[in-house]
């Protein structure tokens, strides 16, 4: 049985003051951390503040960077390294988010490099995959997603795969109010797990969590979470408000 995992991706919406206020509100919510894993991904400039606030309260909330450089260090103006975000208090990083793929032209090989860099530097990884509307309409959604999983995890061995969480985020469902139906999402999640099983065997594949992302809200989270292969949610908009994030985290009661 995989423990549900609800992760808030705050994107580029809050400065360190707003992030600090939001994490304080989330920390004041009653959450049974034995039943659900919770995480937040603030912007780089808020990582330290957010992770310190969580540490002071002693709650087991994961903190992720939203991206890292593929490089270890050096003359890469504007980039932020895995070691830097780790030092700032992050335990994880999101990688391959569709906004990175589409707006910043990150390809599968670069994302694979980043996955390796993250794992080498003690960061767990939330690897995002997902098809565009064109790909869905032309019937290649599953192929595209399975390809992204294979490429993103290339050369990641059995010794490290337990530190990776997958997130299926159909591009057409992000920030649009359109959610994949639970059945559509489950179909792709099942195919992702089959691919993981091919790569790592069924026992390991059964343990890897696959989150769904794309317009997840308090009113649709339960139906998604009921599906066998949907193990959690990676949430954008609805994670920016503590009340709605609390409802997502407490989807089970
Ligand atoms: P929304 O929940 O705003 O659609 O964003 C989803 C997402 O991109 C999370 O990473």
Short mmCIF file of C-alpha atoms and ligand atoms in Angstrom, two decimals:
data_model
loop_
_atom_site.label_atom_id
_atom_site.label_comp_id
_atom_site.label_asym_id
_atom_site.label_seq_id
_atom_site.Cartn_x
_atom_site.Cartn_y
_atom_site.Cartn_z
CA UNK A 1 0.00 0.00 0.00
CA UNK A 2 1.49 3.31 -1.08
CA UNK A 3 1.10 6.24 1.30
CA UNK A 4 -0.71 9.18 -0.34
CA UNK A 5 1.54 12.12 -1.18
CA UNK A 6 0.15 15.63 -1.63
CA UNK A 7 2.63 18.17 -2.94
CA UNK A 8 2.11 21.91 -3.47
CA UNK A 9 4.00 23.53 -6.33
CA UNK A 10 3.91 27.24 -5.60
CA UNK A 11 5.52 28.11 -8.95
CA UNK A 12 6.58 31.78 -9.30
CA UNK A 13 3.73 33.23 -7.26
CA UNK A 14 4.93 34.16 -3.78
CA UNK A 15 7.94 36.06 -2.50
CA UNK A 16 9.63 34.99 0.73
CA UNK A 17 7.10 36.90 2.84
CA UNK A 18 4.12 35.33 1.10
CA UNK A 19 5.77 31.91 1.25
CA UNK A 20 6.47 32.35 4.94
CA UNK A 21 2.84 33.29 5.61
CA UNK A 22 1.57 30.32 3.60
CA UNK A 23 3.75 27.74 5.31
CA UNK A 24 2.78 29.14 8.72
CA UNK A 25 -0.90 28.74 7.80
CA UNK A 26 -0.34 25.20 6.54
CA UNK A 27 1.52 24.31 9.74
CA UNK A 28 -1.44 25.46 11.79
CA UNK A 29 -3.76 22.97 10.06
CA UNK A 30 -4.49 19.64 11.70
CA UNK A 31 -2.90 16.97 9.53
CA UNK A 32 -2.39 13.31 10.39
CA UNK A 33 1.10 12.82 9.01
CA UNK A 34 0.94 9.10 9.66
CA UNK A 35 -1.72 8.87 6.94
CA UNK A 36 -0.41 11.28 4.31
CA UNK A 37 2.94 12.64 3.17
CA UNK A 38 2.98 16.36 2.47
CA UNK A 39 5.39 18.58 0.59
CA UNK A 40 5.77 22.12 -0.72
CA UNK A 41 7.89 23.58 -3.49
CA UNK A 42 8.56 27.28 -2.93
CA UNK A 43 10.68 29.45 -5.23
CA UNK A 44 14.45 29.43 -4.71
CA UNK A 45 14.51 32.63 -2.67
CA UNK A 46 12.01 31.25 -0.16
CA UNK A 47 13.51 27.78 0.32
CA UNK A 48 15.59 28.61 3.36
CA UNK A 49 12.85 30.48 5.19
CA UNK A 50 10.21 27.85 4.48
CA UNK A 51 12.44 24.91 5.40
CA UNK A 52 13.57 26.62 8.62
CA UNK A 53 9.98 27.32 9.66
CA UNK A 54 9.04 23.68 9.08
CA UNK A 55 12.11 22.46 10.96
CA UNK A 56 11.30 24.67 13.96
CA UNK A 57 7.81 23.18 14.15
CA UNK A 58 9.14 19.67 13.71
CA UNK A 59 6.57 18.49 11.14
CA UNK A 60 7.60 15.98 8.48
CA UNK A 61 6.85 18.20 5.49
CA UNK A 62 9.10 17.75 2.47
CA UNK A 63 10.54 20.85 0.79
CA UNK A 64 11.43 20.77 -2.89
CA UNK A 65 13.12 23.15 -5.25
CA UNK A 66 11.12 23.62 -8.44
CA UNK A 67 14.18 23.00 -10.61
CA UNK A 68 17.96 22.71 -10.36
CA UNK A 69 20.90 23.09 -12.69
CA UNK A 70 22.25 19.96 -14.37
CA UNK A 71 25.73 21.26 -13.54
CA UNK A 72 27.47 20.87 -10.20
CA UNK A 73 28.99 24.38 -9.98
CA UNK A 74 30.83 27.07 -11.89
CA UNK A 75 30.18 29.77 -14.47
CA UNK A 76 26.48 29.25 -15.07
CA UNK A 77 25.05 32.69 -14.37
CA UNK A 78 21.50 32.54 -13.11
CA UNK A 79 21.49 28.81 -12.39
CA UNK A 80 21.08 27.30 -8.93
CA UNK A 81 22.82 24.04 -8.08
CA UNK A 82 21.54 20.95 -6.33
CA UNK A 83 24.05 21.47 -3.52
CA UNK A 84 22.80 25.06 -3.07
CA UNK A 85 19.17 24.10 -2.67
CA UNK A 86 20.15 21.22 -0.37
CA UNK A 87 22.12 23.66 1.80
CA UNK A 88 19.07 25.95 1.84
CA UNK A 89 17.00 23.13 3.31
CA UNK A 90 15.43 21.37 0.33
CA UNK A 91 15.28 17.58 0.52
CA UNK A 92 13.83 17.16 -2.99
CA UNK A 93 13.47 18.80 -6.36
CA UNK A 94 10.79 18.82 -9.00
CA UNK A 95 12.30 18.10 -12.43
CA UNK A 96 10.94 18.06 -15.95
CA UNK A 97 7.88 20.14 -15.17
CA UNK A 98 6.05 20.91 -18.40
CA UNK A 99 6.63 24.62 -17.87
CA UNK A 100 10.39 23.89 -17.91
CA UNK A 101 10.00 21.63 -20.93
CA UNK A 102 7.85 24.03 -22.94
CA UNK A 103 8.85 27.55 -21.88
CA UNK A 104 12.53 26.85 -21.25
CA UNK A 105 12.97 24.14 -23.90
CA UNK A 106 14.27 21.49 -21.51
CA UNK A 107 14.56 18.18 -23.32
CA UNK A 108 14.56 14.63 -22.02
CA UNK A 109 18.36 14.30 -22.03
CA UNK A 110 18.88 17.44 -20.00
CA UNK A 111 16.17 16.34 -17.57
CA UNK A 112 17.90 12.97 -17.19
CA UNK A 113 21.15 14.81 -16.40
CA UNK A 114 19.31 16.83 -13.77
CA UNK A 115 17.82 13.68 -12.22
CA UNK A 116 21.34 12.27 -11.85
CA UNK A 117 22.71 15.53 -10.46
CA UNK A 118 19.89 15.74 -7.92
CA UNK A 119 20.30 12.17 -6.68
CA UNK A 120 24.08 12.58 -6.46
CA UNK A 121 23.50 15.60 -4.22
CA UNK A 122 21.11 14.01 -1.72
CA UNK A 123 17.93 15.37 -3.26
CA UNK A 124 14.93 13.16 -3.90
CA UNK A 125 13.27 13.73 -7.26
CA UNK A 126 9.72 14.38 -8.40
CA UNK A 127 9.97 13.69 -12.12
CA UNK A 128 7.14 15.21 -14.16
CA UNK A 129 5.91 13.77 -17.41
CA UNK A 130 2.90 14.57 -19.55
CA UNK A 131 1.59 14.96 -23.06
CA UNK A 132 0.45 18.09 -24.90
CA UNK A 133 -3.08 18.54 -26.24
CA UNK A 134 -1.83 17.79 -29.79
CA UNK A 135 -0.26 14.56 -28.60
CA UNK A 136 -3.43 13.52 -26.81
CA UNK A 137 -5.63 14.33 -29.78
CA UNK A 138 -3.40 12.42 -32.16
CA UNK A 139 -3.53 9.35 -29.92
CA UNK A 140 0.10 9.26 -28.80
CA UNK A 141 -0.36 10.41 -25.17
CA UNK A 142 0.63 7.11 -23.56
CA UNK A 143 3.59 6.58 -25.91
CA UNK A 144 4.87 10.06 -25.21
CA UNK A 145 4.59 9.68 -21.44
CA UNK A 146 6.18 6.23 -21.38
CA UNK A 147 9.04 7.59 -23.50
CA UNK A 148 9.57 10.48 -21.06
CA UNK A 149 9.68 8.05 -18.13
CA UNK A 150 12.26 5.85 -19.86
CA UNK A 151 14.43 8.80 -20.86
CA UNK A 152 14.13 10.66 -17.56
CA UNK A 153 15.18 7.59 -15.58
CA UNK A 154 17.91 6.40 -17.98
CA UNK A 155 20.83 4.93 -16.02
CA UNK A 156 19.05 5.38 -12.69
CA UNK A 157 19.67 2.03 -11.04
CA UNK A 158 17.79 -0.01 -8.50
CA UNK A 159 19.85 1.55 -5.71
CA UNK A 160 18.39 5.02 -6.34
CA UNK A 161 14.95 4.57 -7.85
CA UNK A 162 13.34 4.47 -4.40
CA UNK A 163 14.18 8.19 -4.14
CA UNK A 164 12.12 9.07 -7.20
CA UNK A 165 8.42 9.97 -7.34
CA UNK A 166 6.70 10.30 -10.71
CA UNK A 167 4.15 12.99 -11.50
CA UNK A 168 1.83 12.70 -14.48
CA UNK A 169 0.74 16.16 -15.52
CA UNK A 170 -1.06 16.39 -18.85
CA UNK A 171 0.00 19.78 -20.23
CA UNK A 172 -3.52 20.62 -21.36
CA UNK A 173 -4.82 20.23 -17.80
CA UNK A 174 -2.36 22.54 -16.08
CA UNK A 175 -3.85 25.83 -14.91
CA UNK A 176 -6.72 25.45 -17.36
CA UNK A 177 -9.41 24.15 -15.05
CA UNK A 178 -9.56 21.02 -17.24
CA UNK A 179 -8.76 17.88 -15.31
CA UNK A 180 -8.16 14.54 -16.92
CA UNK A 181 -11.03 12.30 -15.89
CA UNK A 182 -10.02 9.89 -13.14
CA UNK A 183 -10.34 7.08 -15.71
CA UNK A 184 -8.07 8.85 -18.23
CA UNK A 185 -5.50 9.63 -15.55
CA UNK A 186 -5.63 6.06 -14.20
CA UNK A 187 -5.08 4.71 -17.70
CA UNK A 188 -1.83 6.66 -18.09
CA UNK A 189 -0.73 5.98 -14.49
CA UNK A 190 -1.16 2.26 -15.13
CA UNK A 191 1.01 2.54 -18.24
CA UNK A 192 3.66 4.44 -16.31
CA UNK A 193 3.71 1.67 -13.72
CA UNK A 194 4.01 -0.96 -16.44
CA UNK A 195 7.03 0.93 -17.81
CA UNK A 196 8.53 1.12 -14.31
CA UNK A 197 7.94 -2.59 -13.96
CA UNK A 198 9.83 -3.22 -17.21
CA UNK A 199 12.71 -1.13 -15.94
CA UNK A 200 12.84 -2.20 -12.29
CA UNK A 201 10.64 -5.25 -11.90
CA UNK A 202 7.13 -5.46 -10.45
CA UNK A 203 8.09 -5.38 -6.77
CA UNK A 204 9.96 -2.09 -7.05
CA UNK A 205 7.41 -0.62 -9.48
CA UNK A 206 4.62 -1.28 -6.97
CA UNK A 207 6.39 0.89 -4.41
CA UNK A 208 6.97 3.96 -6.60
CA UNK A 209 4.43 6.70 -6.12
CA UNK A 210 2.83 8.30 -9.15
CA UNK A 211 1.17 11.66 -8.49
CA UNK A 212 -1.40 13.31 -10.73
CA UNK A 213 -1.19 17.02 -11.52
CA UNK A 214 -3.39 19.39 -13.49
CA UNK A 215 -6.21 21.44 -11.98
CA UNK A 216 -6.49 19.26 -8.87
CA UNK A 217 -8.96 20.94 -6.49
CA UNK A 218 -10.67 19.99 -3.23
CA UNK A 219 -13.76 18.90 -5.17
CA UNK A 220 -12.02 16.49 -7.55
CA UNK A 221 -9.17 15.12 -5.44
CA UNK A 222 -11.09 12.23 -3.84
CA UNK A 223 -12.28 10.78 -7.14
CA UNK A 224 -8.72 10.85 -8.45
CA UNK A 225 -7.25 9.37 -5.27
CA UNK A 226 -9.68 6.45 -5.35
CA UNK A 227 -7.96 5.07 -8.43
CA UNK A 228 -5.52 2.25 -7.92
CA UNK A 229 -2.46 3.83 -9.52
CA UNK A 230 -3.01 7.45 -8.47
CA UNK A 231 -0.97 7.86 -5.32
CA UNK A 232 -1.13 11.58 -4.75
CA UNK A 233 -1.34 15.00 -6.32
CA UNK A 234 1.05 17.69 -7.47
CA UNK A 235 -0.99 20.83 -7.09
CA UNK A 236 -0.43 24.32 -8.46
CA UNK A 237 -3.19 26.90 -8.03
CA UNK A 238 -5.10 25.19 -5.22
CA UNK A 239 -1.94 24.86 -3.14
CA UNK A 240 -1.56 28.63 -2.81
CA UNK A 241 -4.40 28.89 -0.33
CA UNK A 242 -3.90 27.13 3.01
CA UNK A 243 -7.59 26.28 3.39
CA UNK A 244 -7.85 24.56 0.02
CA UNK A 245 -4.44 22.89 0.44
CA UNK A 246 -5.60 21.58 3.81
CA UNK A 247 -8.70 20.12 2.17
CA UNK A 248 -6.51 18.39 -0.41
CA UNK A 249 -4.19 16.98 2.22
CA UNK A 250 -7.17 15.82 4.29
CA UNK A 251 -8.99 14.39 1.25
CA UNK A 252 -9.63 11.22 3.17
CA UNK A 253 -11.59 12.66 6.01
P1 LIG B 1 -2.56 23.57 -11.45
O1 LIG B 1 -2.95 22.76 -10.25
O2 LIG B 1 -2.59 25.04 -11.21
O3 LIG B 1 -3.28 23.14 -12.69
O4 LIG B 1 -0.98 23.24 -11.72
C1 LIG B 1 -0.57 21.93 -11.81
C2 LIG B 1 0.90 21.89 -11.82
O5 LIG B 1 1.54 22.28 -12.78
C3 LIG B 1 1.59 21.39 -10.62
O6 LIG B 1 2.95 21.20 -10.84
#
